[in-house]
mmCIF file of C-alpha atoms in Angstrom:
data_model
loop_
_atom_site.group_PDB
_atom_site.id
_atom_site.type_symbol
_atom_site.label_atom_id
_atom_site.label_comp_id
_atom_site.label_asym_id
_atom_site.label_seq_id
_atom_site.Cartn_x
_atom_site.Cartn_y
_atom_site.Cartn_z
ATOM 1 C CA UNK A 1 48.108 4.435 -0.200
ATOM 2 C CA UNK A 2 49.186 7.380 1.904
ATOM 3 C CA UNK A 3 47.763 6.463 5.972
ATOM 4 C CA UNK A 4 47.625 10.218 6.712
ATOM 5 C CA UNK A 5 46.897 11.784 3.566
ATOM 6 C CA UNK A 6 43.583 12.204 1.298
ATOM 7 C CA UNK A 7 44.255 9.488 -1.106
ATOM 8 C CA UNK A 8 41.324 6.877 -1.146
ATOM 9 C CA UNK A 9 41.645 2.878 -2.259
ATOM 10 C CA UNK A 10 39.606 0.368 -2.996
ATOM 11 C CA UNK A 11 38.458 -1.709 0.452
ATOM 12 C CA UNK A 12 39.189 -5.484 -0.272
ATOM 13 C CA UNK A 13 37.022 -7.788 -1.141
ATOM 14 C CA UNK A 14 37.460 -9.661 2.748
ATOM 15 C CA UNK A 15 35.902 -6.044 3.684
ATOM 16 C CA UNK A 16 33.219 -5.847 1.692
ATOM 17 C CA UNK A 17 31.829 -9.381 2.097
ATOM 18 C CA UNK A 18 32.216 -8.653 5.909
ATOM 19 C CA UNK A 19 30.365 -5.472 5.507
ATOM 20 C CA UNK A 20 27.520 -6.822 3.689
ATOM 21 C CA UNK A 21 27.237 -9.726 6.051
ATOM 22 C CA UNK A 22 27.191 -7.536 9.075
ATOM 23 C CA UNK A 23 24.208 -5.070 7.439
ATOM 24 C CA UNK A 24 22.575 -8.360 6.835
ATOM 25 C CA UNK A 25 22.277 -9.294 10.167
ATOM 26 C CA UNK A 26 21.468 -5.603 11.127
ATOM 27 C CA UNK A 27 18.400 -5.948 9.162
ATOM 28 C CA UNK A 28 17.486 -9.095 11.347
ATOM 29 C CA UNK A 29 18.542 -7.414 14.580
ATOM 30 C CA UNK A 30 21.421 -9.779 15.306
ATOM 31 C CA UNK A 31 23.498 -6.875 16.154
ATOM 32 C CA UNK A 32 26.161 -8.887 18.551
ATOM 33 C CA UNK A 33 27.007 -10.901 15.251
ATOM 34 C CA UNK A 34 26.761 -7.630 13.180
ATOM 35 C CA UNK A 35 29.367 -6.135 15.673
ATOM 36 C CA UNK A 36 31.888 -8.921 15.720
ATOM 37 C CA UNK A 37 32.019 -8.456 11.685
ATOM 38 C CA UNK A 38 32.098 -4.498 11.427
ATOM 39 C CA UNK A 39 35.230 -4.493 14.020
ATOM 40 C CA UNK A 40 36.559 -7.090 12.001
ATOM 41 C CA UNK A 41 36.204 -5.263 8.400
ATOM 42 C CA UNK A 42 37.853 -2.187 10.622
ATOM 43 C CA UNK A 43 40.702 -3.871 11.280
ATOM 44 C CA UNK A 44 40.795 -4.857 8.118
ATOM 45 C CA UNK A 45 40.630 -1.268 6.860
ATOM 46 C CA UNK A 46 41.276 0.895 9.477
ATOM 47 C CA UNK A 47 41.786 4.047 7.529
ATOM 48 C CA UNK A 48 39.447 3.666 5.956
ATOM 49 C CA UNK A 49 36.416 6.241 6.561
ATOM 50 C CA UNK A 50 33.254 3.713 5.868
ATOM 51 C CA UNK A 51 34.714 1.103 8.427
ATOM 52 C CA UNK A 52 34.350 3.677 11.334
ATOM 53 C CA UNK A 53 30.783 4.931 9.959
ATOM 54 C CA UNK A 54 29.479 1.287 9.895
ATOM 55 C CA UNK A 55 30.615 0.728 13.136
ATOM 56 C CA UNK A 56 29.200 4.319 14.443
ATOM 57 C CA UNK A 57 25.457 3.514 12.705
ATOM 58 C CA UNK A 58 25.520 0.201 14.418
ATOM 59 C CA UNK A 59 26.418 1.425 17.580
ATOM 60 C CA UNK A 60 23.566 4.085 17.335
ATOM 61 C CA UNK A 61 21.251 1.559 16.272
ATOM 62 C CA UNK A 62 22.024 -0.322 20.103
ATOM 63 C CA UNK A 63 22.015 3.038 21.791
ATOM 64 C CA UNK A 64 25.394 2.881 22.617
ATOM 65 C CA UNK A 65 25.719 6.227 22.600
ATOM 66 C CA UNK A 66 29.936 6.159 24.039
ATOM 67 C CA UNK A 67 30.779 3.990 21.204
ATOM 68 C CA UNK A 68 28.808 5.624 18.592
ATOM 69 C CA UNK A 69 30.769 8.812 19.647
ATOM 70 C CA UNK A 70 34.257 7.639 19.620
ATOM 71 C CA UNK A 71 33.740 5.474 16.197
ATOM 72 C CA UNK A 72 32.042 8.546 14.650
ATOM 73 C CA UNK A 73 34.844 10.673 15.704
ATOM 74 C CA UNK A 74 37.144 8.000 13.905
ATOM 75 C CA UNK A 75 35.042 8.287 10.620
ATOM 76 C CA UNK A 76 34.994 11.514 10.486
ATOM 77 C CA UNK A 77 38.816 12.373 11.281
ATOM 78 C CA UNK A 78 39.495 10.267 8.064
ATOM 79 C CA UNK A 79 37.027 12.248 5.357
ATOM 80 C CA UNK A 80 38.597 13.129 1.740
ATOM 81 C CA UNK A 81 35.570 15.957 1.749
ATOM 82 C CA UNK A 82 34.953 19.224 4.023
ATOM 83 C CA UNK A 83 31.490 19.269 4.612
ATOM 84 C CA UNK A 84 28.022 17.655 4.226
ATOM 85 C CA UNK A 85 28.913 14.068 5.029
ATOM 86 C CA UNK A 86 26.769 11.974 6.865
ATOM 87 C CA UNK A 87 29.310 10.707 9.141
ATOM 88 C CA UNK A 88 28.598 14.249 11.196
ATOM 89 C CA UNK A 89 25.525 14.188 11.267
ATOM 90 C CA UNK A 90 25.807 10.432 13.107
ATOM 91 C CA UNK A 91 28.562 12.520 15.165
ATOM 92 C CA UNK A 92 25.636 14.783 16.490
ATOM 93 C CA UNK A 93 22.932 12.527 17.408
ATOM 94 C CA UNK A 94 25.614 10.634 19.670
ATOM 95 C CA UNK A 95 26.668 13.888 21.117
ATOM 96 C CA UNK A 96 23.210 15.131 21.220
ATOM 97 C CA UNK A 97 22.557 12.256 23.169
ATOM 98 C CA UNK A 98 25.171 12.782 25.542
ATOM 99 C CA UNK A 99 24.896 16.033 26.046
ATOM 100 C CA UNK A 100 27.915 17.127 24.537
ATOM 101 C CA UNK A 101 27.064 20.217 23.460
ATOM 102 C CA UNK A 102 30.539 21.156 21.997
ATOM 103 C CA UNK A 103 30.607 18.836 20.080
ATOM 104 C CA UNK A 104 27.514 18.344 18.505
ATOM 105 C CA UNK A 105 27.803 22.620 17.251
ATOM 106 C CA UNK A 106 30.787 21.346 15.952
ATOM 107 C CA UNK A 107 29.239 18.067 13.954
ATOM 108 C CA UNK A 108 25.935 20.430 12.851
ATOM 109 C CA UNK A 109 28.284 23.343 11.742
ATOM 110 C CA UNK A 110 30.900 20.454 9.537
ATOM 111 C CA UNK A 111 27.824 19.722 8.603
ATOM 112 C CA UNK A 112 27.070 22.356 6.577
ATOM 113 C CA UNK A 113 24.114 23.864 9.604
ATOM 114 C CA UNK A 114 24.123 27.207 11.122
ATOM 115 C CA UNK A 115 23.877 26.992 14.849
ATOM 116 C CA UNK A 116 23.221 30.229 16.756
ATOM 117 C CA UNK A 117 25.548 31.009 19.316
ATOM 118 C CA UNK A 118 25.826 33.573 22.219
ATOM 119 C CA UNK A 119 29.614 33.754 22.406
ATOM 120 C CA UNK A 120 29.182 30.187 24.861
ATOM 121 C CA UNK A 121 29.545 27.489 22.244
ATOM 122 C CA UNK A 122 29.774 25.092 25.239
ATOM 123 C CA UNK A 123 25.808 25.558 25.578
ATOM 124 C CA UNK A 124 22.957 23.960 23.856
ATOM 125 C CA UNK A 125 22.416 24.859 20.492
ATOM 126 C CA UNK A 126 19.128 26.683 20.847
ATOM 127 C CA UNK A 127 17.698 28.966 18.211
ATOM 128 C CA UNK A 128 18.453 26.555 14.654
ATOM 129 C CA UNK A 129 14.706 27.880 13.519
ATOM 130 C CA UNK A 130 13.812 24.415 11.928
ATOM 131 C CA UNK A 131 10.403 24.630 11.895
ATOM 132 C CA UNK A 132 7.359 22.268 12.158
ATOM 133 C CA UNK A 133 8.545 18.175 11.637
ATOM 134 C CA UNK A 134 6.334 14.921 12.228
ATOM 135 C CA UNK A 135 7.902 12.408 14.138
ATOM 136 C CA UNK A 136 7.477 8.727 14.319
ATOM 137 C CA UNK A 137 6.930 6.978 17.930
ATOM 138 C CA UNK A 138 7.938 3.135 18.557
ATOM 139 C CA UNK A 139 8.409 3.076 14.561
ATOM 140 C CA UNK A 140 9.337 -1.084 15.514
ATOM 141 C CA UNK A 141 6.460 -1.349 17.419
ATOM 142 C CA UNK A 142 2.653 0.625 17.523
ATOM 143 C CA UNK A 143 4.095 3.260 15.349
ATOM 144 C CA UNK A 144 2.280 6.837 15.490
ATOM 145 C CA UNK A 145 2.983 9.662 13.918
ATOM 146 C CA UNK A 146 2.550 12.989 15.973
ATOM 147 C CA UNK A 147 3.418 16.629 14.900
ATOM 148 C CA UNK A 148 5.990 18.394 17.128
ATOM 149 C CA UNK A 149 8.798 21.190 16.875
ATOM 150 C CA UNK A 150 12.335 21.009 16.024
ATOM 151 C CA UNK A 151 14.629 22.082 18.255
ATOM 152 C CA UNK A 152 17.975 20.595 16.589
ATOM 153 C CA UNK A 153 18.766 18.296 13.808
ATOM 154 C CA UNK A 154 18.415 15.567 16.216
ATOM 155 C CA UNK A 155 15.525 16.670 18.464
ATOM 156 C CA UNK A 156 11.579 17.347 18.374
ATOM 157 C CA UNK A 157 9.330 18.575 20.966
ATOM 158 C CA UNK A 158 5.764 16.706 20.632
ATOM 159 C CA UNK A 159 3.256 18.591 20.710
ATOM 160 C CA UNK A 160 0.566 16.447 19.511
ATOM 161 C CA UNK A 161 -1.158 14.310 22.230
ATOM 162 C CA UNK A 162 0.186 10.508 21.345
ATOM 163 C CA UNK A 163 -2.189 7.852 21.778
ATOM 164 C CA UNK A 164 -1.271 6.137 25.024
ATOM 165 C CA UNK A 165 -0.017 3.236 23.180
ATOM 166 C CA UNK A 166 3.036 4.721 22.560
ATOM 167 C CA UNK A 167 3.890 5.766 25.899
ATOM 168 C CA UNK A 168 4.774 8.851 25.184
ATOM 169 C CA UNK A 169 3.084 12.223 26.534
ATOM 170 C CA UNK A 170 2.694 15.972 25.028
ATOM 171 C CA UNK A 171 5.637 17.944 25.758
ATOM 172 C CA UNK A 172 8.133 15.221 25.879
ATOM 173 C CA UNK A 173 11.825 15.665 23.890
ATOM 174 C CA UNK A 174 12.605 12.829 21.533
ATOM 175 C CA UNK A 175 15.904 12.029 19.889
ATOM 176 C CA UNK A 176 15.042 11.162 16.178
ATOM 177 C CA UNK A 177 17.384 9.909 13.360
ATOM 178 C CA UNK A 178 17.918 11.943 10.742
ATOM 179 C CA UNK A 179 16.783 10.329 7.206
ATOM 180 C CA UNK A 180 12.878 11.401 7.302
ATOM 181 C CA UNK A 181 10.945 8.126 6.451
ATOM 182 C CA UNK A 182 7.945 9.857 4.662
ATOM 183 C CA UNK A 183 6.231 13.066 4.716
ATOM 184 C CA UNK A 184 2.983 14.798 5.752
ATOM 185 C CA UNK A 185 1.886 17.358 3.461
ATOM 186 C CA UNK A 186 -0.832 19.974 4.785
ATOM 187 C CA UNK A 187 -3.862 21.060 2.488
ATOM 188 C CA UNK A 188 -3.208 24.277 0.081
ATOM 189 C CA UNK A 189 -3.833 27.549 1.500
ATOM 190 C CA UNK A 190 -4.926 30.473 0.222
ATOM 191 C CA UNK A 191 -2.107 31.268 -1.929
ATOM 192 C CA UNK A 192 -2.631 27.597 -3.445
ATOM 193 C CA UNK A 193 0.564 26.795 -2.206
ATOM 194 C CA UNK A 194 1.170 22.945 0.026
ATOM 195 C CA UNK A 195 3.531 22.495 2.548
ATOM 196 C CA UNK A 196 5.164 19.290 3.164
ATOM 197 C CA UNK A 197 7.102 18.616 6.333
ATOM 198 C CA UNK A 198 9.553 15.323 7.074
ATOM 199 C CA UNK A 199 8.741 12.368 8.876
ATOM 200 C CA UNK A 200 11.610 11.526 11.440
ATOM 201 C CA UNK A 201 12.098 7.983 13.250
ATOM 202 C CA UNK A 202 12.137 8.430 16.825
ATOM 203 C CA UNK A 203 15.539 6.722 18.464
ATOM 204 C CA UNK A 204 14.542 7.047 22.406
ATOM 205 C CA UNK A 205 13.047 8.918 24.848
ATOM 206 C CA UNK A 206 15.839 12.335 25.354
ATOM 207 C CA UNK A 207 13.831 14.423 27.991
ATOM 208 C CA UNK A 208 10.645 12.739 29.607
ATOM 209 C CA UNK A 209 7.496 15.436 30.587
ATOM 210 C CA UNK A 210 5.647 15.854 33.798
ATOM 211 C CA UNK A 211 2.334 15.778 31.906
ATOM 212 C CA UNK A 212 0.116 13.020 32.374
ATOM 213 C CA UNK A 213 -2.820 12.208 29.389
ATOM 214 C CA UNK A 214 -5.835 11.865 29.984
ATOM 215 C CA UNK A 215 -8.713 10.841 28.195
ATOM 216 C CA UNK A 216 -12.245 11.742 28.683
ATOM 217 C CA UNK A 217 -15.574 11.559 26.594
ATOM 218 C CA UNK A 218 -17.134 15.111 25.273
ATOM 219 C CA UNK A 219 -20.707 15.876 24.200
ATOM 220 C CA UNK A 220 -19.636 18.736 21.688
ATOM 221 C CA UNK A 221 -22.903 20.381 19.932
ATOM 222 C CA UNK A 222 -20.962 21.825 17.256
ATOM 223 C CA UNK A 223 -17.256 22.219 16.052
ATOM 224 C CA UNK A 224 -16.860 25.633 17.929
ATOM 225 C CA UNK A 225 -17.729 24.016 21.339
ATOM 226 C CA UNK A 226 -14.880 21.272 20.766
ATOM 227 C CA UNK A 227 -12.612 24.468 19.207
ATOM 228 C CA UNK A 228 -12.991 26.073 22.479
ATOM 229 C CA UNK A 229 -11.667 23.146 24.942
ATOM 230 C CA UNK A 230 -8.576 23.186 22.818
ATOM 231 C CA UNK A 231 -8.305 26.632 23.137
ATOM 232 C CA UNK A 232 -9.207 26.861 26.790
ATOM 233 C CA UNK A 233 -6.300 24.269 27.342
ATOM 234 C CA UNK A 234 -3.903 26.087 25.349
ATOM 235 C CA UNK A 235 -4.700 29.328 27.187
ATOM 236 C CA UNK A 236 -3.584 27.184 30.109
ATOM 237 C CA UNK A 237 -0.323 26.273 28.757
ATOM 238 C CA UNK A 238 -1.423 22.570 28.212
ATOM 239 C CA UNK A 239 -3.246 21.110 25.158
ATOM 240 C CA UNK A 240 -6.228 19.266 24.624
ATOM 241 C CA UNK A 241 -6.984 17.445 21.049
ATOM 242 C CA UNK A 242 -10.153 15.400 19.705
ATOM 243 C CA UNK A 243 -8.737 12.069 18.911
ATOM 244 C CA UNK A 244 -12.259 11.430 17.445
ATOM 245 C CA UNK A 245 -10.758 13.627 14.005
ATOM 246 C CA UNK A 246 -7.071 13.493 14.402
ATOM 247 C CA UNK A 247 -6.335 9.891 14.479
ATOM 248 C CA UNK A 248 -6.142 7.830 11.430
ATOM 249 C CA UNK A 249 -4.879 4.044 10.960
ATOM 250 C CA UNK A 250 -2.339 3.500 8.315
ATOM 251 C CA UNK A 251 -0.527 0.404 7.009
ATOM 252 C CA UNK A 252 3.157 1.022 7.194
ATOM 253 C CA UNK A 253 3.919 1.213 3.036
ATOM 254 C CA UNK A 254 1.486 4.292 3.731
ATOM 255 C CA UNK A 255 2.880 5.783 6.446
ATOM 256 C CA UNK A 256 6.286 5.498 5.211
ATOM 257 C CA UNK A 257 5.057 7.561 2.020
ATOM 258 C CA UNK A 258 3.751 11.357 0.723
ATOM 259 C CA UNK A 259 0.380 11.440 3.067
ATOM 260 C CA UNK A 260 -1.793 14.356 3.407
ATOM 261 C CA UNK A 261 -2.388 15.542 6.915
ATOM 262 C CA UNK A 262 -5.993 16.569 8.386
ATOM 263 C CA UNK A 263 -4.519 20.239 8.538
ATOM 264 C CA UNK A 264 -5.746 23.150 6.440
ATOM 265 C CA UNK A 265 -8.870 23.888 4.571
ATOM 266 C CA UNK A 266 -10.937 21.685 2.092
ATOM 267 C CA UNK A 267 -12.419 18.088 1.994
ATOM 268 C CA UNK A 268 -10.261 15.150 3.189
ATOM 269 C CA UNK A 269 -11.018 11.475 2.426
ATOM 270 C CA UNK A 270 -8.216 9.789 2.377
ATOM 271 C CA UNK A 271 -8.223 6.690 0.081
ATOM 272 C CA UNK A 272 -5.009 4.932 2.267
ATOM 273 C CA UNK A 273 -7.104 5.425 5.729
ATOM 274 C CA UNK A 274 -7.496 2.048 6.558
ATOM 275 C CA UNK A 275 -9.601 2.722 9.469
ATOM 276 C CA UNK A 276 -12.954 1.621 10.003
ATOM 277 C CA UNK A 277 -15.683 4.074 9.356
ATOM 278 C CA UNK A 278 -18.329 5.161 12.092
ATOM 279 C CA UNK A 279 -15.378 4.518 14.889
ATOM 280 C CA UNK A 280 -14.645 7.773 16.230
ATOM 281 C CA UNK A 281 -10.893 8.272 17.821
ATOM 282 C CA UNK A 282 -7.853 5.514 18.144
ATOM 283 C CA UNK A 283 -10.664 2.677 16.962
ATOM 284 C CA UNK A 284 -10.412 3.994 13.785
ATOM 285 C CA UNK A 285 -12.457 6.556 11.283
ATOM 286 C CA UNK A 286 -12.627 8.402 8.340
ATOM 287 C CA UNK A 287 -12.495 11.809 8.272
ATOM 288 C CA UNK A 288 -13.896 14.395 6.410
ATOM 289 C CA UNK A 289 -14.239 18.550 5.954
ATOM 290 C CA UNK A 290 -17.099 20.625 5.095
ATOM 291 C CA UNK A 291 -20.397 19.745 4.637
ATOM 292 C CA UNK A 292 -19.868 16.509 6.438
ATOM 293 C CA UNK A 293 -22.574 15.617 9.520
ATOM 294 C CA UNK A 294 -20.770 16.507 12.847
ATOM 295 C CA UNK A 295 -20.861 13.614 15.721
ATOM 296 C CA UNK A 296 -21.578 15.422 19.063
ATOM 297 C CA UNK A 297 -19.787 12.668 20.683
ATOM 298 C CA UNK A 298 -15.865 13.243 20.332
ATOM 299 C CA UNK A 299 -13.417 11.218 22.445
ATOM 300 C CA UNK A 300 -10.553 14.057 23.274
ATOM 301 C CA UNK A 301 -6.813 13.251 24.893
ATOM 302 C CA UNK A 302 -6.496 16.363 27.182
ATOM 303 C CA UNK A 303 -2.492 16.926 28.616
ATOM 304 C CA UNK A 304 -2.641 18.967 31.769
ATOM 305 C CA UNK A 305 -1.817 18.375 35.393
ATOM 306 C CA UNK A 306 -4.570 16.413 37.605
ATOM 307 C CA UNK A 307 -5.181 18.894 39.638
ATOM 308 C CA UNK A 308 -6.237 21.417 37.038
ATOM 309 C CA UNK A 309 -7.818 18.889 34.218
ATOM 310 C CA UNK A 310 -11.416 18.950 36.162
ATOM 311 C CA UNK A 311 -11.359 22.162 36.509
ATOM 312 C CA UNK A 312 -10.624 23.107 32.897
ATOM 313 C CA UNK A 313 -13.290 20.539 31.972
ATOM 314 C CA UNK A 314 -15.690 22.081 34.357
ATOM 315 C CA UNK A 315 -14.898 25.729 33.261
ATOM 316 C CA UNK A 316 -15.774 25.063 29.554
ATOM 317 C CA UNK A 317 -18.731 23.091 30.864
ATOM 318 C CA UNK A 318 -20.032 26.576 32.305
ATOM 319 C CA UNK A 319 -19.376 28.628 29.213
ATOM 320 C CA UNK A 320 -22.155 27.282 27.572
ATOM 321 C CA UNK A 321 -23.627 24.330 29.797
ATOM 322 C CA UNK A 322 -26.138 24.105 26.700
ATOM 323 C CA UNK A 323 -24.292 22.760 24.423
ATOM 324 C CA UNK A 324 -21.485 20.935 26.400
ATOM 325 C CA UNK A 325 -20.498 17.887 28.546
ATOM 326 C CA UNK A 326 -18.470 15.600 29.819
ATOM 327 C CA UNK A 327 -17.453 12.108 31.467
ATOM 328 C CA UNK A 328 -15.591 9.109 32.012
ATOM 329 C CA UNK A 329 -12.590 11.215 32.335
ATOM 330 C CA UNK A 330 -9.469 8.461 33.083
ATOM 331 C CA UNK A 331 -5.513 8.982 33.498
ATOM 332 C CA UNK A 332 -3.941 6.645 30.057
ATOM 333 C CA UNK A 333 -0.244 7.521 30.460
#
């Protein structure tokens, strides 16, 4: 074996049972014990790439972001290939966490990623165009999965409203990891064409928002009426949504899986919905498209300052006092 050159060996068979020990443990969150064996199996093998990218995953997976840096940095310094490796994209979610900004271009471009730049590569890494990405809250506790945008490999912008189970609020930045644990597909369009879009794991809270939820109870005569709230919020630079037809319960295998979201056109019942039927928003439902009987009753998360969520309430109250109401409006998160 040459230390400094690209030739690769076998890790011994001490390593490997040390290895497979520690991910062992990882699985039963003993991560203390998991640590002890990983530095081990690196001294062991310590040029060896996989010791440092063990030791970097576990470090991420106790938010150690420091440590997951300078182990990453190890793993990667000691790769027999150019680019693509997983090792930086572990690299960038510790220096995304940190705020390194150098250094997490550098990981997403060794990557393989195109990163934007304005001549200041010591800024954020703004621009990457990802697109549209679901994103998993608590996925060890009350998991929910809320739609948001990409702004990096390593960060999503929700802009769903979460259930306030999950302590999280519209607007809010969350560092995710970057295998996608299932996928949301949306219904075929007019060109007959469906989109699917990744599921990500949320890994912490990155950039908390000002934006309290609320939840309040509408009388909606039709589908437009409710349509308009949202779009009355939106106009506002907030967001409104009726939990009563977004919110589905799944088991976790589900989840986890190819799931059809409630967006697009067409009929949607979805055989895996193990809500109940009848119970509009978080207590569970079914949903279901056209030609289904509409409940004027809708219970609707609205995100929007207090001082203006009465008023926007009030205002689409008065465009058509007819067919609208509302009540038991209460702060959740």
């Amino acid at each position: 074996m040459r230390i400094f050159g690209k030739v690769r060996h076998r890790p011994s068979a001490s390593w490997r049972q040390a290895t497979d020990r520690a991910f062992t443990l990882i699985g039963d969150g003993r991560y203390e014990d998991a640590g002890a064996l990983l530095t081990r199996a690196a001294d062991m093998e310590p040029w060896l790439s996989e010791s440092w990218f063990n030791l970097a995953l576990l470090h991420k997976f106790r938010h150690d972001w420091e440590q997951a840096r300078a182990a990453g940095l190890r793993a990667v310094a000691l790769l027999d290939r150019e680019a693509g490796a997983p090792d930086w994209w572990n690299v960038g979610i510790a220096a995304t966490a940190l705020q390194d900004w150098p250094l997490a271009r550098r990981a997403w471009q060794a990557y393989g990623l195109k990163v934007p730049g304005d001549g200041s590569p010591s800024g954020e890494p703004l621009g990457m165009a990802l697109g549209s990405a679901a994103v998993r809250l608590s996925p060890e506790g009350e998991a929910e999965v809320v739609w948001g945008r990409r702004l990096d490999p390593a960060r999503i912008e929700v802009l769903s409203i979460p259930l306030p189970s999950s302590g999280r609020r519209w607007g809010e930045v969350v560092l995710h990891d970057g295998v996608p644990h299932g996928e949301r597909t949306t219904a075929a369009g007019a060109d007959g064409t469906t989109r699917a879009y990744p599921v990500f794991d949320e890994i912490e809270l990155w950039a908390p928002s000002p934006v309290p939820t609320w939840v309040v109870l509408l009388e909606a005569a039709t589908e437009a009426d409710r349509d308009a709230l949202e779009r009355l919020a939106a106009d506002a630079g907030f967001a409104a949504e009726d939990w009563s037809s977004s919110v589905r319960l799944l088991c976790r295998t589900c989840s986890e899986s190819r799931m059809p979201s409630d967006e697009g056109d067409g009929e949607h019942l979805d055989p895996h919905d193990h809500s109940e039927p009848g119970h509009p928003g978080p207590l569970g439902h079914r949903t279901a498209g056209s030609g289904s009987l509409w409940v004027p009753e809708r219970e609707c998360g609205i995100a929007a300052p207090s001082a203006l969520v009465r008023g926007l309430l009030d205002g689409w109250v008065a465009d058509s006092p007819d067919t609208r109401e509302w009540r038991d409006l209460e702060e959740v998160c």
